[in-house]
Tab-separated table of C-alpha atoms in Angstrom:
chain	number	residue	atom	x	y	z
A	1	MET	CA	45.011	0.508	-147.273
A	2	PRO	CA	47.957	2.722	-148.255
A	3	TYR	CA	48.654	2.427	-151.983
A	4	ASN	CA	52.318	3.404	-151.839
A	5	ALA	CA	55.094	4.611	-149.528
A	6	TYR	CA	53.942	8.238	-149.695
A	7	GLU	CA	50.400	7.367	-148.577
A	8	HIS	CA	51.812	5.100	-145.857
A	9	THR	CA	53.977	7.905	-144.490
A	10	LYS	CA	51.020	10.316	-144.503
A	11	LEU	CA	48.888	7.764	-142.667
A	12	LEU	CA	51.549	7.257	-139.994
A	13	ALA	CA	51.934	11.015	-139.561
A	14	THR	CA	48.179	11.436	-139.175
A	15	ARG	CA	47.852	8.520	-136.769
A	16	GLY	CA	50.712	9.566	-134.483
A	17	ALA	CA	53.248	7.301	-132.821
A	18	GLY	CA	51.383	7.070	-129.518
A	19	SER	CA	47.878	6.448	-130.834
A	20	GLU	CA	46.218	3.183	-129.865
A	21	ALA	CA	43.186	3.715	-132.104
A	22	THR	CA	42.468	5.852	-135.151
A	23	TRP	CA	39.133	6.734	-136.751
A	24	VAL	CA	39.503	5.762	-140.414
A	25	ASN	CA	36.225	7.316	-141.614
A	26	TYR	CA	34.636	4.267	-143.225
A	27	TYR	CA	30.933	3.428	-143.391
A	28	LYS	CA	29.007	0.203	-143.965
A	29	ALA	CA	27.571	0.347	-147.493
A	30	PHE	CA	25.851	-3.044	-147.637
A	31	ASP	CA	26.178	-6.665	-146.479
A	32	ASN	CA	29.217	-6.058	-144.236
A	33	PHE	CA	31.001	-4.216	-147.048
A	34	TRP	CA	32.668	-0.970	-145.977
A	35	LEU	CA	33.618	2.083	-148.038
A	36	PRO	CA	35.867	5.072	-147.168
A	37	ASN	CA	34.867	8.671	-146.496
A	38	ALA	CA	31.749	8.578	-144.344
A	39	SER	CA	31.323	12.324	-144.903
A	40	GLU	CA	30.411	11.470	-148.523
A	41	HIS	CA	28.105	8.605	-147.558
A	42	ILE	CA	26.218	7.019	-150.477
A	43	ASP	CA	22.723	5.702	-149.780
A	44	TRP	CA	22.768	2.381	-151.633
A	45	GLN	CA	19.140	1.607	-150.638
A	46	TYR	CA	20.383	-1.960	-150.544
A	47	ALA	CA	17.900	-4.819	-150.114
A	48	LYS	CA	18.312	-8.577	-150.497
A	49	LYS	CA	15.171	-10.568	-151.258
A	50	ALA	CA	15.241	-14.242	-150.263
A	51	ALA	CA	15.364	-16.811	-153.043
A	52	VAL	CA	12.246	-18.784	-153.936
A	53	GLY	CA	12.423	-22.422	-154.981
A	54	THR	CA	14.625	-25.002	-153.239
A	55	SER	CA	17.768	-23.576	-151.656
A	56	SER	CA	18.920	-26.914	-150.170
A	57	LYS	CA	19.616	-28.569	-153.534
A	58	GLY	CA	22.471	-27.885	-155.952
A	59	ASP	CA	25.266	-25.321	-155.597
A	60	ALA	CA	24.741	-21.856	-154.168
A	61	PHE	CA	25.597	-18.751	-156.192
A	62	ASP	CA	25.553	-15.114	-155.170
A	63	GLY	CA	26.087	-11.942	-157.223
A	64	ILE	CA	26.979	-9.850	-154.162
A	65	GLY	CA	30.524	-9.691	-155.536
A	66	LEU	CA	29.191	-7.749	-158.515
A	67	LEU	CA	27.857	-5.085	-156.148
A	68	LYS	CA	31.245	-4.903	-154.453
A	69	ARG	CA	32.877	-4.455	-157.842
A	70	LYS	CA	30.454	-1.613	-158.612
A	71	ALA	CA	31.329	-0.002	-155.279
A	72	LEU	CA	35.045	-0.129	-156.109
A	73	ILE	CA	34.767	0.858	-159.787
A	74	GLY	CA	32.055	3.493	-159.398
A	75	ASP	CA	28.761	4.348	-161.050
A	76	THR	CA	30.049	3.440	-164.515
A	77	TYR	CA	29.599	-0.306	-163.783
A	78	ASN	CA	25.995	-1.203	-164.665
A	79	LEU	CA	23.741	-4.091	-165.713
A	80	SER	CA	23.789	-3.946	-169.518
A	81	TYR	CA	21.631	-6.882	-170.675
A	82	ILE	CA	20.116	-10.150	-169.513
A	83	GLN	CA	19.048	-13.446	-171.119
A	84	VAL	CA	17.100	-16.573	-170.137
A	85	ARG	CA	17.914	-20.142	-171.235
A	86	SER	CA	14.788	-22.282	-171.177
A	87	GLY	CA	12.665	-25.122	-172.504
A	88	ALA	CA	9.714	-26.299	-170.435
A	89	ARG	CA	11.634	-25.036	-167.368
A	90	ILE	CA	14.366	-22.476	-166.717
A	91	ASP	CA	17.759	-23.982	-167.496
A	92	GLY	CA	19.886	-20.873	-167.103
A	93	LEU	CA	20.130	-17.126	-166.569
A	94	LYS	CA	22.811	-14.778	-167.915
A	95	ALA	CA	23.466	-11.256	-166.604
A	96	CYS	CA	25.990	-9.011	-168.369
A	97	TYR	CA	27.577	-5.889	-166.894
A	98	GLU	CA	29.238	-3.040	-168.745
A	99	THR	CA	32.044	-0.779	-167.550
A	100	LYS	CA	32.343	2.587	-169.273
A	101	GLN	CA	35.295	4.953	-169.143
A	102	ARG	CA	35.581	7.117	-166.042
A	103	LEU	CA	38.252	9.420	-164.663
A	104	SER	CA	40.829	6.724	-164.085
A	105	HIS	CA	44.450	5.841	-164.717
A	106	ALA	CA	43.188	2.713	-166.467
A	107	THR	CA	41.826	2.775	-170.005
A	108	VAL	CA	38.518	0.984	-169.583
A	109	GLY	CA	36.623	1.337	-172.838
A	110	THR	CA	33.354	-0.601	-172.740
A	111	PRO	CA	34.159	-4.214	-171.779
A	112	ILE	CA	31.341	-6.604	-170.911
A	113	GLN	CA	31.478	-9.040	-167.984
A	114	CYS	CA	28.866	-11.818	-168.120
A	115	VAL	CA	27.915	-14.279	-165.374
A	116	THR	CA	25.807	-17.361	-166.104
A	117	TYR	CA	23.798	-19.384	-163.601
A	118	GLY	CA	22.151	-22.794	-164.058
A	119	GLY	CA	22.745	-25.577	-166.562
A	120	GLU	CA	23.382	-25.799	-170.287
A	121	GLY	CA	20.069	-27.152	-171.617
A	122	GLY	CA	17.376	-25.183	-173.434
A	123	ALA	CA	17.772	-22.242	-175.790
A	124	TRP	CA	18.766	-18.642	-175.091
A	125	SER	CA	16.093	-15.969	-175.396
A	126	ASN	CA	16.703	-12.635	-177.049
A	127	ALA	CA	18.654	-10.249	-174.843
A	128	LEU	CA	16.841	-7.642	-172.772
A	129	HIS	CA	19.053	-4.566	-173.107
A	130	PHE	CA	19.161	-1.537	-170.809
A	131	ASP	CA	20.114	1.812	-172.352
A	132	ILE	CA	22.388	3.191	-169.635
A	133	SER	CA	22.520	6.617	-171.317
A	134	LYS	CA	18.757	6.883	-170.649
A	135	GLY	CA	18.985	5.503	-167.120
A	136	GLU	CA	17.188	2.228	-167.943
A	137	TYR	CA	17.354	-0.704	-165.521
A	138	LEU	CA	15.838	-4.085	-164.558
A	139	SER	CA	12.654	-3.240	-162.680
A	140	GLU	CA	10.820	-6.543	-162.125
A	141	VAL	CA	11.470	-10.306	-162.008
A	142	LYS	CA	8.625	-12.836	-161.850
A	143	VAL	CA	9.613	-16.350	-160.739
A	144	CYS	CA	7.361	-19.433	-160.872
A	145	TYR	CA	8.527	-22.692	-159.278
A	146	ASP	CA	7.148	-26.233	-159.011
A	147	ASP	CA	8.174	-29.720	-157.788
A	148	LEU	CA	6.710	-31.811	-160.639
A	149	LYS	CA	10.026	-32.941	-162.176
A	150	PHE	CA	12.391	-33.515	-159.246
A	151	GLY	CA	10.107	-33.872	-156.246
A	152	TYR	CA	11.445	-30.553	-154.962
A	153	ASP	CA	10.824	-27.044	-156.233
A	154	SER	CA	12.827	-25.754	-159.201
A	155	VAL	CA	12.322	-22.666	-161.339
A	156	TYR	CA	9.804	-23.283	-164.123
A	157	TYR	CA	9.265	-19.739	-165.395
A	158	LEU	CA	10.969	-16.351	-165.479
A	159	LYS	CA	9.696	-13.016	-166.722
A	160	LEU	CA	12.073	-10.060	-166.589
A	161	SER	CA	10.907	-6.490	-167.203
A	162	ALA	CA	12.842	-3.299	-167.885
A	163	SER	CA	11.983	0.219	-166.772
A	164	ASN	CA	11.279	1.076	-170.433
A	165	GLY	CA	8.356	-1.404	-170.529
A	166	LYS	CA	10.155	-4.099	-172.541
A	167	GLY	CA	10.653	-7.637	-171.274
A	168	ILE	CA	11.623	-11.249	-171.931
A	169	SER	CA	10.333	-14.535	-170.522
A	170	GLY	CA	10.980	-18.268	-170.687
A	171	GLY	CA	9.724	-21.584	-169.348
A	172	THR	CA	6.204	-22.530	-168.275
A	173	PRO	CA	4.165	-20.318	-165.893
A	174	GLN	CA	2.944	-22.903	-163.378
A	175	GLY	CA	3.148	-23.711	-159.674
A	176	LYS	CA	3.733	-20.971	-157.151
A	177	CYS	CA	4.769	-17.523	-158.412
A	178	THR	CA	6.608	-14.635	-156.753
A	179	THR	CA	7.262	-11.202	-158.242
A	180	PHE	CA	10.309	-9.193	-157.189
A	181	SER	CA	9.691	-5.542	-158.029
A	182	THR	CA	11.470	-2.263	-157.397
A	183	SER	CA	10.385	0.931	-155.728
A	184	SER	CA	10.424	4.237	-157.594
A	185	THR	CA	14.043	4.743	-156.498
A	186	GLN	CA	15.523	1.232	-156.835
A	187	GLN	CA	16.853	-1.120	-159.504
A	188	ILE	CA	17.408	-4.883	-159.520
A	189	PHE	CA	21.155	-5.312	-159.956
A	190	ALA	CA	22.187	-8.906	-159.212
A	191	PHE	CA	20.947	-12.385	-158.325
A	192	HIS	CA	21.508	-15.180	-155.806
A	193	GLY	CA	20.151	-18.699	-155.420
A	194	THR	CA	21.069	-22.323	-156.161
A	195	GLN	CA	21.853	-24.110	-159.382
A	196	GLY	CA	22.201	-27.618	-160.783
A	197	THR	CA	21.375	-28.719	-164.298
A	198	GLU	CA	18.688	-26.027	-164.031
A	199	LEU	CA	17.886	-23.155	-161.675
A	200	ASN	CA	16.678	-24.527	-158.352
A	201	SER	CA	16.013	-21.181	-156.682
A	202	LEU	CA	16.378	-17.485	-157.410
A	203	GLY	CA	16.459	-14.279	-155.394
A	204	ILE	CA	17.639	-10.721	-156.045
A	205	HIS	CA	19.818	-7.857	-154.811
A	206	LYS	CA	18.378	-4.324	-155.167
A	207	ILE	CA	20.215	-1.002	-154.995
A	208	SER	CA	19.427	2.644	-155.707
A	209	LYS	CA	18.806	3.505	-159.358
A	210	SER	CA	20.612	6.806	-158.716
A	211	LEU	CA	23.801	4.738	-158.965
A	212	ILE	CA	23.367	4.451	-162.729
A	213	ASP	CA	25.886	6.796	-164.365
A	214	THR	CA	24.481	8.000	-167.694
A	215	THR	CA	27.633	9.944	-168.600
A	216	GLU	CA	30.162	8.304	-170.892
A	217	LEU	CA	33.673	9.748	-171.087
A	218	TYR	CA	36.253	9.390	-173.858
A	219	ALA	CA	39.947	9.341	-172.967
A	220	THR	CA	43.163	10.024	-174.845
A	221	ASP	CA	46.217	7.820	-174.453
A	222	TRP	CA	48.833	8.854	-171.913
A	223	LEU	CA	50.507	11.907	-173.462
A	224	ASP	CA	54.006	13.264	-172.814
A	225	ALA	CA	55.077	16.133	-175.064
A	226	ASP	CA	57.476	18.026	-172.809
A	227	ASP	CA	60.320	17.455	-170.369
A	228	PRO	CA	60.793	19.477	-167.177
A	229	ALA	CA	63.886	21.400	-168.257
A	230	SER	CA	61.907	24.648	-168.151
A	231	GLY	CA	58.890	23.239	-166.346
A	232	ASP	CA	56.589	20.513	-167.669
A	233	ASN	CA	53.899	21.796	-170.041
A	234	GLU	CA	51.274	19.226	-171.074
A	235	LYS	CA	48.455	21.708	-171.778
A	236	PHE	CA	45.408	21.090	-173.977
A	237	ASP	CA	46.577	23.360	-176.799
A	238	VAL	CA	50.021	21.717	-176.901
A	239	HIS	CA	48.550	18.278	-177.455
A	240	GLN	CA	45.930	19.556	-179.855
A	241	SER	CA	48.682	21.063	-182.005
A	242	LEU	CA	50.419	17.671	-182.016
A	243	GLY	CA	47.257	15.910	-183.187
A	244	ASN	CA	46.663	14.098	-179.886
A	245	ILE	CA	43.330	15.922	-179.508
A	246	SER	CA	40.996	16.572	-182.431
A	247	SER	CA	41.140	20.052	-183.969
A	248	THR	CA	37.321	20.181	-183.931
A	249	CYS	CA	37.284	20.263	-180.119
A	250	ASP	CA	37.630	23.137	-177.728
A	251	VAL	CA	38.998	23.218	-174.196
A	252	SER	CA	35.376	23.555	-173.023
A	253	ASP	CA	34.772	19.969	-174.271
A	254	MET	CA	37.327	18.736	-171.750
A	255	VAL	CA	35.654	17.184	-168.713
A	256	SER	CA	38.883	16.782	-166.773
A	257	PHE	CA	42.372	15.293	-166.902
A	258	ILE	CA	44.673	13.254	-164.693
A	259	ALA	CA	48.467	13.310	-164.598
A	260	ARG	CA	51.162	11.016	-163.260
A	261	GLU	CA	54.946	10.906	-163.044
A	262	VAL	CA	56.383	9.176	-166.121
A	263	GLU	CA	58.953	7.037	-164.284
A	264	SER	CA	57.107	5.935	-161.128
A	265	LYS	CA	53.509	6.240	-162.452
A	266	LEU	CA	52.676	8.021	-159.189
A	267	ASP	CA	49.626	10.258	-159.452
A	268	ALA	CA	50.527	13.952	-159.617
A	269	SER	CA	48.497	14.647	-156.479
A	270	LEU	CA	50.807	12.321	-154.510
A	271	THR	CA	54.198	13.680	-155.593
A	272	GLY	CA	54.009	16.643	-153.239
A	273	GLN	CA	54.618	19.081	-156.088
A	274	LYS	CA	52.500	22.122	-156.880
A	275	VAL	CA	50.911	21.882	-160.342
A	276	ARG	CA	48.523	24.079	-162.323
A	277	SER	CA	45.326	23.171	-164.161
A	278	SER	CA	44.327	26.247	-166.184
A	279	GLY	CA	43.945	25.080	-169.789
A	280	GLY	CA	45.411	21.702	-168.899
A	281	PHE	CA	48.344	20.369	-166.923
A	282	GLN	CA	51.439	22.432	-166.082
A	283	CYS	CA	54.259	22.219	-163.575
A	284	TYR	CA	56.381	25.345	-163.017
A	285	ASN	CA	59.887	24.920	-161.598
A	286	SER	CA	59.450	28.297	-159.895
A	287	ASP	CA	56.395	26.957	-158.028
A	288	ASN	CA	58.487	24.145	-156.604
A	289	GLY	CA	61.614	25.901	-155.323
A	290	GLY	CA	63.371	25.943	-158.682
A	291	SER	CA	64.057	28.361	-161.512
A	292	SER	CA	64.945	28.382	-165.199
A	293	GLY	CA	68.361	27.086	-164.208
A	294	LEU	CA	67.199	24.677	-161.506
A	295	VAL	CA	64.918	21.847	-162.571
A	296	THR	CA	62.586	20.754	-159.763
A	297	CYS	CA	59.487	19.590	-161.640
A	298	LYS	CA	59.193	15.889	-162.285
A	299	ASP	CA	58.505	14.582	-165.781
A	300	TYR	CA	54.740	14.062	-166.107
A	301	GLU	CA	52.350	12.471	-168.573
A	302	VAL	CA	48.678	13.377	-168.858
A	303	LYS	CA	45.407	11.766	-169.947
A	304	TYR	CA	42.548	14.034	-171.093
A	305	PHE	CA	38.848	13.120	-170.818
A	306	PHE	CA	36.054	14.465	-173.032
A	307	ASN	CA	32.276	14.173	-173.281
A	308	LYS	CA	32.459	13.720	-177.079
A	309	SER	CA	34.063	10.732	-178.803
A	310	SER	CA	35.067	12.973	-181.740
A	311	CYS	CA	37.603	14.734	-179.491
A	312	VAL	CA	39.792	11.625	-179.356
A	313	PRO	CA	41.517	10.831	-182.675
A	314	LYS	CA	41.026	7.282	-183.926
């Protein structure tokens, strides 16, 4: 969908007044979820494995929304750790996802989003953590289920294993058992099933492990040191001299930057103005039909991204 009036106008111009249909260049990523730019198609290697246990009892839950969030946020959204709540049976399961900073107008940091399935009985196990910087992921889930307590199958045992060989487990290994495992190119990312006071059934969603982003970026605040009277100069060295970037860093430590108009917050790429990127952000009035006496550049602010946390002053 168009994000603003400029994008809407460009879309109308591309479509043409007399067009009845327009190819929008989307592709189906997974589970009837579509993403733009088919020319840069991502192979999600998506697979949904049916839940084991009793799916007709309790309330259904499905982590497919977490995959959709990953698709919209990007590779920086990953499964960070997982826990099991158990006694003799499996009372609950918690999966926590971490978002790291990417090239974005938003300052993300490293927030954690946790989802919990099942009831509130039992005790939580230790957390099984995945070191995203090393590309670690959930590689195997063993589920055992039995009908001894309720007269219908519920989950009695869970064992979860990471790609680094570590694992956690809970409950009692009895009844029928199923193991969900990954291929050499996949990871287990999310869960689905049914829940009541305990877990009644459990299945998984798998995607490509190549979608784990091991790169963490560190961003400055939005910086605005100049006004466009003689062009807008928000270069690296300007902000380093002002203390906005650590003096121990070099321009080579800069991964990238983004810029936006101060007043409208419109991304610089959407203003229609010509800007420069050598050594950081610059807008020249002369590049945009102006001169030293004719101000044409808009007033911009910039956010710089680095691969070292030490480049961003505390």
